[in-house]
Amino acid sequence: MKRSLVERLLSTRLQRRDLLIGGALTGLILARQWPRCLLAQTKFTDYPFTLGVASGEPLPDGVVLWTRLAPDPLNGGGMPTEDVAVIYTIATDAALQNVVRQDTAIAPAALGHSVHIEVSGLESDQDYWYRFEAGGETSPIGRTQTAPAPGAPIGQFRFAFASCQNYQDGFYTAYQNMAEENLDLVIHLGDYIYEGGINSEAVRQHNSPEIITLEDYRNRYALYKSDPNLKAAHAAFPWTFTWDDHEVDDNYAGFTPEDDQSTEAFAQRRAAAYQVYYEHMPLRASSIARGAFLQLYRRLSFGDLVSFNLLDTRQYRTDQPCDDTFGIRCEEAFSPAATMTGNRQENWLRSGLNHSNVRWNVIAQQTMFAQFNFGDSQLLPSDFFNPDQWDGYVVQRNRLIQFLQARKPSNPILITGDIHSSWVHDIKTDFDNPESETVGAEFVGASISSSFGDDEAESSAVVTAALPGNLHTQFFDGLNRGYVRCTVTPDIWQSDFRVVSTTQEDTAEVSTLASFVVENGRPGAQPA
Ligand code: FE
Ligand code: CA
């Protein structure tokens, strides 16, 4: 049987990984040992580090360091067909004087000359700085940090979460300001790219019609990754990620695409999108795409304080109910077979929460978890709902809420993206009964740039009018773009909704629109 492209890539990469060389060897020796396919002394047509540097997936003993060589980023990368050797340096100071590691790695042509270095053997809870060199060129320096040791007592952890950065909808002034914050981690909750074509009316433009092929996706990621503010935020902090729909196709579910595309054609497209996602993110090798599959749900923990369960609610999801239209709720929304995560991931989540010993248990995911009846606005027919969020998967949501009520994992908090607006919800055992038990809190973050509907004022007015019918919703804003900064201590969780003054110009000021807290042992949010 013919091996898939990705299978071939995988075996190539495994061989390459075995070839990683100790620090003392020069590029010349490398070239002599693998003269056929590895260029150690490449001369690039242009500066190759156009997409910046990034780090991610912090563990107590290491992180993933990332870059991608792309002297001609918007035209396939502009690299030779050979693999290329890259030297990386890690130090404990910003000037890279106190070097703790210098080594050579491979940028495989088969993975778009991306570099993923899974560093281990570092000290826990430490800052590190890093840099790459290839072909006589030097990358910018990035800062990163390792996680505290498992169970280590942590007084404070600061992170920001972000989502939805449609390039055409605005500039990344949110990242410009985020890069100035003092953070231990950034979490991206999806819609890192958008797959759509060119909007000539937009403040800045996509670089092609809707993306379908491997090369299309590479060029689109390169466009997004070329943004200086995004690069600054990556260089400043370690990140972790999960994806939503637009990394592949709007509102796709499993192997069901948005538009008319055969399952076979869509599976090929999904495989290309998943591979290119890995290529552009500082992910571990465990998240290399295998054909049209990629293992993305995972858990990251920080001492005794906080644990993040990162969900993948697209790859295994059953198709949206009620024709996937924002409209009248139908019976299908209550189907017991409907799932956002698939059974395996749901069991993994429950088991992780059951065994967790940390103070704050975060479920980081894409679409709004709390119920919301848009029809309560009286501006829309009653029973108006969004079938793409958990309101379309009610039985599974109830199962998770009952699990939180019965098993009482310590302080469950949901963090959510997707909807391009800011919300705070209490998670109720019965959303229709305000007197029912509160089992957790949900913070939904504004988009980095994506707009809240075609007319933000109109969309916001609908939600605001519906608030009296949705008493578990404590806060809503649809007019501002930004990110959520969270400060976590053993006693209190605080979420600050950080919003920018504009995304239509390339610089902006940031301010805090609202702050909400959750007290340890007291489920639900309160104004700070
Ligand atoms: Fe989005
Ligand atoms: Ca989305």
XYZ file of C-alpha atoms and ligand atoms in Angstrom:
530
model
C 0.000 0.000 0.000
C 1.239 3.417 -0.879
C 2.312 5.391 2.165
C 0.708 8.752 2.614
C 2.813 11.853 2.257
C 2.545 12.460 5.965
C 3.647 8.940 6.847
C 6.686 9.494 4.694
C 7.300 12.807 6.389
C 7.043 11.161 9.756
C 9.645 8.527 9.033
C 11.923 11.167 7.507
C 11.595 13.236 10.585
C 12.281 10.358 12.949
C 15.529 9.584 11.128
C 16.479 13.216 11.278
C 15.746 13.358 14.978
C 18.193 10.548 15.506
C 20.809 12.634 13.766
C 20.817 15.600 16.141
C 24.436 16.409 16.767
C 26.291 17.516 19.879
C 27.237 21.154 20.219
C 30.920 21.003 19.392
C 30.491 19.775 15.837
C 30.760 22.296 13.080
C 28.452 22.659 10.131
C 31.252 21.357 7.918
C 31.316 18.014 9.709
C 27.551 17.849 9.451
C 27.770 18.426 5.733
C 30.348 15.680 5.320
C 28.214 13.147 7.174
C 24.974 13.854 5.297
C 26.081 15.389 2.071
C 23.136 14.285 -0.018
C 20.193 15.901 1.671
C 21.423 18.304 4.312
C 22.748 21.728 3.569
C 24.877 22.936 6.447
C 26.372 25.971 4.712
C 23.331 27.421 3.039
C 23.349 30.891 1.597
C 19.809 32.218 1.585
C 18.383 34.491 -1.063
C 17.205 36.772 1.709
C 16.939 37.003 5.504
C 15.431 33.632 6.548
C 13.944 34.470 9.980
C 11.055 36.526 8.601
C 8.489 34.671 10.726
C 10.246 35.344 14.023
C 10.839 32.913 16.861
C 8.492 31.295 19.357
C 8.484 28.952 22.313
C 5.748 26.807 23.757
C 4.491 23.847 25.766
C 6.499 24.662 28.923
C 7.318 21.722 31.188
C 9.338 21.833 34.422
C 12.481 20.744 32.564
C 12.068 22.302 29.140
C 10.122 24.004 26.377
C 9.739 23.748 22.620
C 11.716 26.328 20.632
C 10.397 27.191 17.188
C 11.279 29.027 14.040
C 10.720 28.490 10.332
C 13.220 29.416 7.650
C 11.422 31.449 4.984
C 13.441 34.013 2.996
C 10.423 34.411 0.668
C 7.616 33.750 3.155
C 4.561 34.524 1.016
C 5.688 32.407 -1.955
C 6.229 28.977 -0.470
C 9.166 30.021 1.692
C 11.910 30.402 -0.906
C 14.063 27.599 0.505
C 16.146 24.953 -1.285
C 14.671 21.445 -1.526
C 17.247 20.114 0.957
C 16.963 19.949 4.719
C 18.989 22.677 6.412
C 21.047 22.680 9.616
C 20.185 25.297 12.233
C 22.212 26.140 15.325
C 20.315 27.138 18.451
C 21.608 28.760 21.601
C 19.913 28.864 25.010
C 21.141 31.108 27.829
C 20.030 32.328 31.233
C 20.478 36.004 30.295
C 19.003 38.276 27.631
C 22.423 38.996 26.086
C 23.095 35.256 25.645
C 26.337 35.448 27.643
C 25.612 32.601 30.035
C 24.968 29.833 27.520
C 23.512 26.594 28.874
C 22.985 24.833 25.553
C 24.247 25.235 22.016
C 23.384 22.555 19.546
C 22.462 21.822 15.950
C 19.032 20.829 14.718
C 17.442 20.148 11.368
C 14.918 22.253 9.498
C 13.302 19.520 7.351
C 12.185 20.534 3.877
C 9.246 18.148 4.270
C 7.960 20.261 7.164
C 8.386 23.583 5.371
C 11.816 24.101 6.981
C 10.191 24.602 10.340
C 12.331 23.933 13.413
C 10.869 22.346 16.551
C 13.387 21.767 19.317
C 12.065 19.922 22.351
C 14.554 21.133 24.913
C 14.869 19.125 28.122
C 17.237 19.155 31.081
C 16.581 22.797 32.002
C 15.884 24.099 35.515
C 12.243 24.413 36.569
C 10.596 27.822 36.974
C 13.436 29.707 35.249
C 13.656 32.341 32.531
C 15.668 31.483 29.419
C 16.594 33.351 26.239
C 17.209 31.675 22.875
C 18.291 32.367 19.308
C 18.773 30.508 16.019
C 21.509 30.774 13.378
C 21.544 29.400 9.846
C 23.500 30.240 6.687
C 25.364 33.023 8.474
C 22.126 34.736 9.521
C 20.925 35.210 13.086
C 17.349 35.251 14.377
C 15.923 37.711 16.887
C 16.294 36.620 20.533
C 13.237 35.174 22.273
C 12.498 34.898 25.987
C 10.838 31.876 27.504
C 10.435 30.153 30.842
C 10.035 26.662 32.210
C 7.123 25.544 34.388
C 7.487 25.083 38.150
C 8.024 21.528 39.372
C 4.875 19.397 39.789
C 3.252 20.153 43.145
C 5.676 23.018 43.932
C 3.934 25.767 45.934
C 3.201 28.722 43.635
C 2.207 32.129 44.993
C 1.092 33.647 41.710
C 0.713 32.731 38.043
C -0.060 35.286 35.341
C -1.246 34.430 31.867
C -3.264 35.908 29.020
C -5.640 34.175 26.690
C -6.466 35.245 23.145
C -8.401 34.068 20.098
C -9.670 35.039 16.652
C -7.185 37.172 14.753
C -8.683 37.773 11.326
C -5.881 39.613 9.533
C -8.308 41.489 7.338
C -10.424 42.783 10.233
C -7.680 44.786 11.899
C -4.147 45.294 13.147
C -2.802 43.272 16.066
C -2.622 46.198 18.463
C -3.767 43.771 21.168
C -0.513 41.802 20.774
C 1.496 45.009 20.713
C 0.173 45.710 24.206
C 0.195 42.112 25.385
C 3.932 41.910 24.645
C 4.451 44.625 27.288
C 2.652 42.671 30.015
C 4.389 40.549 32.626
C 3.150 37.032 31.817
C 4.166 33.438 32.508
C 2.179 32.044 29.567
C -0.065 32.956 26.632
C -2.896 30.640 25.608
C -4.366 30.877 22.129
C -7.856 29.394 21.861
C -8.128 29.167 18.090
C -8.834 30.988 14.844
C -5.114 31.758 14.646
C -5.578 32.170 10.877
C -8.684 32.591 8.721
C -9.007 30.560 5.560
C -11.108 32.979 3.498
C -10.245 34.911 0.370
C -9.431 38.553 -0.227
C -11.659 41.369 1.004
C -10.515 44.381 -0.985
C -12.470 46.730 1.311
C -10.611 45.546 4.419
C -8.011 47.541 6.336
C -5.405 44.985 5.163
C -5.722 42.051 2.797
C -5.344 38.302 2.674
C -2.791 37.057 0.152
C -4.922 34.615 -1.872
C -8.415 33.277 -2.508
C -9.741 30.703 0.004
C -6.914 28.335 0.950
C -7.098 24.622 0.084
C -3.624 23.181 -0.582
C -0.536 22.679 1.574
C 1.190 25.591 -0.131
C -1.899 27.805 0.303
C -1.939 27.143 4.046
C 1.830 27.751 4.333
C 1.552 31.097 2.578
C -1.417 32.104 4.752
C 0.367 31.225 8.018
C 3.394 33.103 6.727
C 1.258 36.190 6.135
C -0.112 36.077 9.675
C 3.259 35.192 11.211
C 4.904 38.138 9.438
C 2.941 40.556 11.604
C 5.429 42.405 13.857
C 3.086 42.555 16.868
C 2.320 38.847 16.736
C 6.063 38.142 16.461
C 6.725 40.357 19.492
C 4.174 38.511 21.632
C 5.641 35.145 20.599
C 9.189 36.275 21.360
C 8.168 37.555 24.811
C 6.452 34.495 26.373
C 5.965 30.768 25.991
C 2.594 29.985 24.427
C 0.272 27.051 24.300
C -2.511 26.527 21.792
C -5.586 24.855 20.662
C -7.393 25.422 17.407
C -10.898 26.243 16.325
C -12.515 25.986 12.896
C -10.790 28.621 10.749
C -7.410 26.880 10.932
C -9.079 24.528 8.427
C -12.529 25.723 7.290
C -15.336 27.787 8.819
C -17.562 25.718 11.158
C -16.186 22.379 9.994
C -17.056 19.428 12.222
C -14.985 16.246 11.964
C -14.942 15.483 8.247
C -17.922 17.701 7.428
C -16.795 20.883 5.635
C -18.596 24.199 5.482
C -19.211 24.135 1.728
C -19.884 21.436 -0.825
C -16.662 19.494 -0.870
C -16.496 15.694 -1.031
C -15.440 13.953 2.176
C -12.350 12.700 0.372
C -11.358 16.150 -0.859
C -12.029 17.630 2.557
C -9.952 14.929 4.263
C -7.026 15.907 2.024
C -7.571 19.547 2.819
C -7.756 18.797 6.547
C -4.497 16.806 6.327
C -2.766 19.767 4.650
C -4.173 22.235 7.182
C -3.197 20.040 10.144
C 0.357 19.534 8.872
C 0.848 23.252 8.305
C -0.619 24.014 11.746
C 2.093 21.862 13.316
C 4.736 23.481 11.124
C 3.889 26.938 12.466
C 3.365 26.259 16.167
C 5.916 25.414 18.866
C 4.281 22.027 19.452
C 5.825 18.757 20.576
C 6.449 15.924 18.094
C 3.453 14.152 19.651
C 1.359 16.722 17.732
C 2.785 16.037 14.270
C -0.141 15.442 11.908
C -0.682 11.826 10.874
C -2.646 12.155 7.686
C -5.864 13.984 8.522
C -5.375 13.488 12.294
C -3.400 15.448 14.864
C -3.276 14.813 18.604
C -3.902 18.239 20.115
C -5.855 17.840 23.357
C -3.432 17.808 26.241
C -2.762 19.097 29.751
C -0.191 21.560 31.084
C 0.302 22.054 34.831
C 2.063 24.732 36.870
C 3.129 23.590 40.337
C 0.304 23.100 42.830
C -1.647 26.076 41.504
C -3.156 25.641 38.077
C -3.683 23.062 35.378
C -4.898 23.711 31.822
C -6.935 21.066 30.013
C -6.693 22.150 26.368
C -9.601 20.714 24.397
C -9.937 20.050 20.671
C -13.627 20.543 19.881
C -13.379 20.385 16.064
C -11.547 17.232 15.025
C -13.885 14.715 16.678
C -17.122 16.672 16.774
C -20.394 15.460 15.330
C -21.984 17.785 12.788
C -23.789 20.852 14.133
C -27.526 20.329 14.672
C -30.387 22.186 13.029
C -28.596 22.670 9.658
C -25.774 24.566 11.372
C -27.651 27.828 11.075
C -27.871 30.457 13.745
C -31.618 30.120 14.166
C -34.453 28.272 15.843
C -33.485 25.502 18.256
C -34.486 22.042 16.993
C -34.715 18.545 18.557
C -31.288 17.588 17.207
C -29.635 19.949 19.692
C -30.671 17.443 22.373
C -29.342 14.341 20.604
C -27.594 12.014 23.085
C -25.158 11.049 20.310
C -23.999 14.634 19.710
C -20.467 15.314 20.907
C -17.994 18.187 20.781
C -15.004 16.105 21.840
C -15.618 12.450 21.040
C -15.825 9.892 23.866
C -12.125 9.331 24.237
C -11.334 12.983 24.852
C -14.310 13.346 27.201
C -13.075 10.405 29.282
C -9.561 11.856 29.284
C -10.935 15.177 30.575
C -13.014 13.577 33.323
C -10.163 11.352 34.414
C -7.749 14.301 34.506
C -10.129 16.398 36.592
C -10.763 13.440 38.912
C -7.071 12.986 39.632
C -6.043 16.623 39.699
C -4.325 17.985 42.817
C -4.056 21.620 41.749
C -6.084 24.531 43.134
C -7.512 25.820 39.816
C -8.631 23.437 37.069
C -8.968 25.240 33.763
C -10.797 23.897 30.735
C -9.402 25.869 27.784
C -11.586 25.469 24.724
C -13.210 27.135 21.754
C -16.942 27.797 21.729
C -19.186 29.205 24.457
C -20.048 26.589 27.064
C -22.828 28.369 28.948
C -26.367 28.384 27.622
C -27.447 31.583 25.923
C -30.895 32.239 24.488
C -30.449 34.999 21.926
C -34.230 34.900 21.434
C -34.719 36.415 24.909
C -33.795 39.730 23.277
C -37.307 39.984 21.744
C -35.345 41.231 18.693
C -35.150 37.690 17.337
C -37.699 34.863 17.403
C -37.785 33.099 20.787
C -35.627 29.965 20.891
C -32.957 31.583 18.700
C -29.603 29.935 19.437
C -26.126 29.252 18.065
C -25.832 25.547 17.129
C -22.024 25.752 16.783
C -21.516 26.343 20.510
C -22.335 23.959 23.387
C -26.016 24.918 23.068
C -25.985 22.564 20.067
C -24.599 19.713 22.215
C -26.821 19.926 25.294
C -26.663 16.311 26.461
C -22.875 16.270 26.537
C -22.797 19.635 28.304
C -25.231 18.375 30.939
C -23.062 15.307 31.449
C -20.018 17.504 32.120
C -21.925 19.851 34.429
C -23.281 16.885 36.414
C -19.752 15.542 36.616
C -18.493 18.871 38.042
C -21.376 18.870 40.543
C -20.817 15.280 41.654
C -17.014 15.036 41.675
C -16.249 18.632 42.659
C -12.798 19.077 41.091
C -11.160 22.100 42.725
C -12.335 25.424 41.236
C -13.306 24.618 37.633
C -12.840 27.575 35.267
C -13.654 27.597 31.560
C -11.801 29.912 29.199
C -13.301 30.339 25.754
C -12.803 32.080 22.389
C -14.676 31.929 19.062
C -17.440 34.497 19.515
C -15.419 37.753 19.126
C -16.895 39.327 22.244
C -16.367 39.365 26.027
C -18.576 37.453 28.453
C -18.619 36.202 32.043
C -20.983 33.342 32.924
C -21.785 31.285 35.969
C -22.076 27.608 35.051
C -25.391 26.414 36.498
C -26.750 22.908 36.983
C -29.931 24.289 35.375
C -29.417 27.457 33.320
C -33.178 28.045 33.284
C -33.294 28.170 37.084
C -31.234 31.012 38.611
C -31.617 29.338 42.034
C -29.836 26.175 40.873
C -26.332 25.331 41.981
C -23.347 27.164 40.432
C -20.526 24.730 39.689
C -17.979 26.957 37.937
C -17.281 30.142 35.998
C -16.675 30.792 32.307
C -14.629 33.688 30.887
C -15.062 34.323 27.155
C -12.367 36.575 25.703
C -12.761 39.238 23.030
C -11.097 38.611 19.680
C -7.657 40.010 18.876
C -9.058 41.564 15.669
C -12.088 39.646 14.314
C -15.311 41.655 14.326
C -18.469 40.699 16.219
C -20.825 40.299 13.277
C -21.081 42.600 10.280
C -22.491 45.355 12.471
C -21.007 45.181 15.956
C -23.419 47.689 17.442
C -26.410 45.746 16.143
C -25.083 42.342 17.276
C -24.222 43.785 20.685
C -27.685 45.290 21.056
C -29.268 41.857 20.531
C -27.145 40.266 23.252
C -27.632 43.158 25.656
C -31.397 42.976 25.192
C -31.280 39.227 25.923
C -29.335 39.576 29.194
C -32.393 39.830 31.502
C -33.477 36.386 30.262
C -30.000 34.916 30.866
C -29.276 35.734 34.511
C -26.214 33.465 34.709
C -24.502 35.873 32.274
C -22.854 38.496 34.435
C -21.056 40.521 31.818
C -21.094 41.108 28.088
C -19.323 43.469 25.666
C -19.269 43.150 21.887
C -17.715 46.471 20.901
C -14.088 45.956 21.961
C -11.136 43.853 20.805
C -8.396 42.581 23.089
C -7.367 39.710 25.350
C -7.979 38.521 28.889
C -5.185 38.778 31.468
C -5.558 36.401 34.391
C -3.766 36.626 37.741
C -4.061 33.430 39.739
C -3.132 32.994 43.401
C -4.086 30.230 45.864
C -6.938 32.379 47.207
C -8.272 34.265 44.225
C -8.522 34.217 40.428
C -8.805 37.555 38.646
C -9.646 38.058 34.966
C -9.014 41.516 33.499
C -10.620 42.211 30.137
C -7.855 44.195 28.406
C -9.158 46.099 25.393
C -7.428 48.246 22.787
C -8.493 51.711 21.639
C -8.475 50.644 17.959
C -7.542 47.856 15.560
C -7.972 50.064 12.480
C -4.616 51.786 12.987
C -1.324 50.087 13.678
C -0.847 51.368 17.212
C -3.298 51.640 20.094
C -3.560 52.016 23.837
C -4.779 49.319 26.145
C -7.107 49.641 29.121
C -9.059 47.358 31.422
C -12.740 47.280 30.493
C -13.834 45.078 33.399
C -12.371 42.783 36.049
C -14.013 39.740 37.599
C -12.781 37.456 40.363
C -13.456 33.938 41.562
C -12.692 33.139 45.188
C -11.153 29.796 46.054
C -13.894 27.335 47.029
C -16.734 29.613 45.910
C -17.898 28.722 42.385
C -19.013 31.556 40.122
C -17.632 34.983 39.277
C -18.082 38.346 40.973
C -17.109 41.866 39.866
C -13.643 42.668 41.254
Fe -13.168 33.527 15.097
Ca -14.563 30.045 15.262
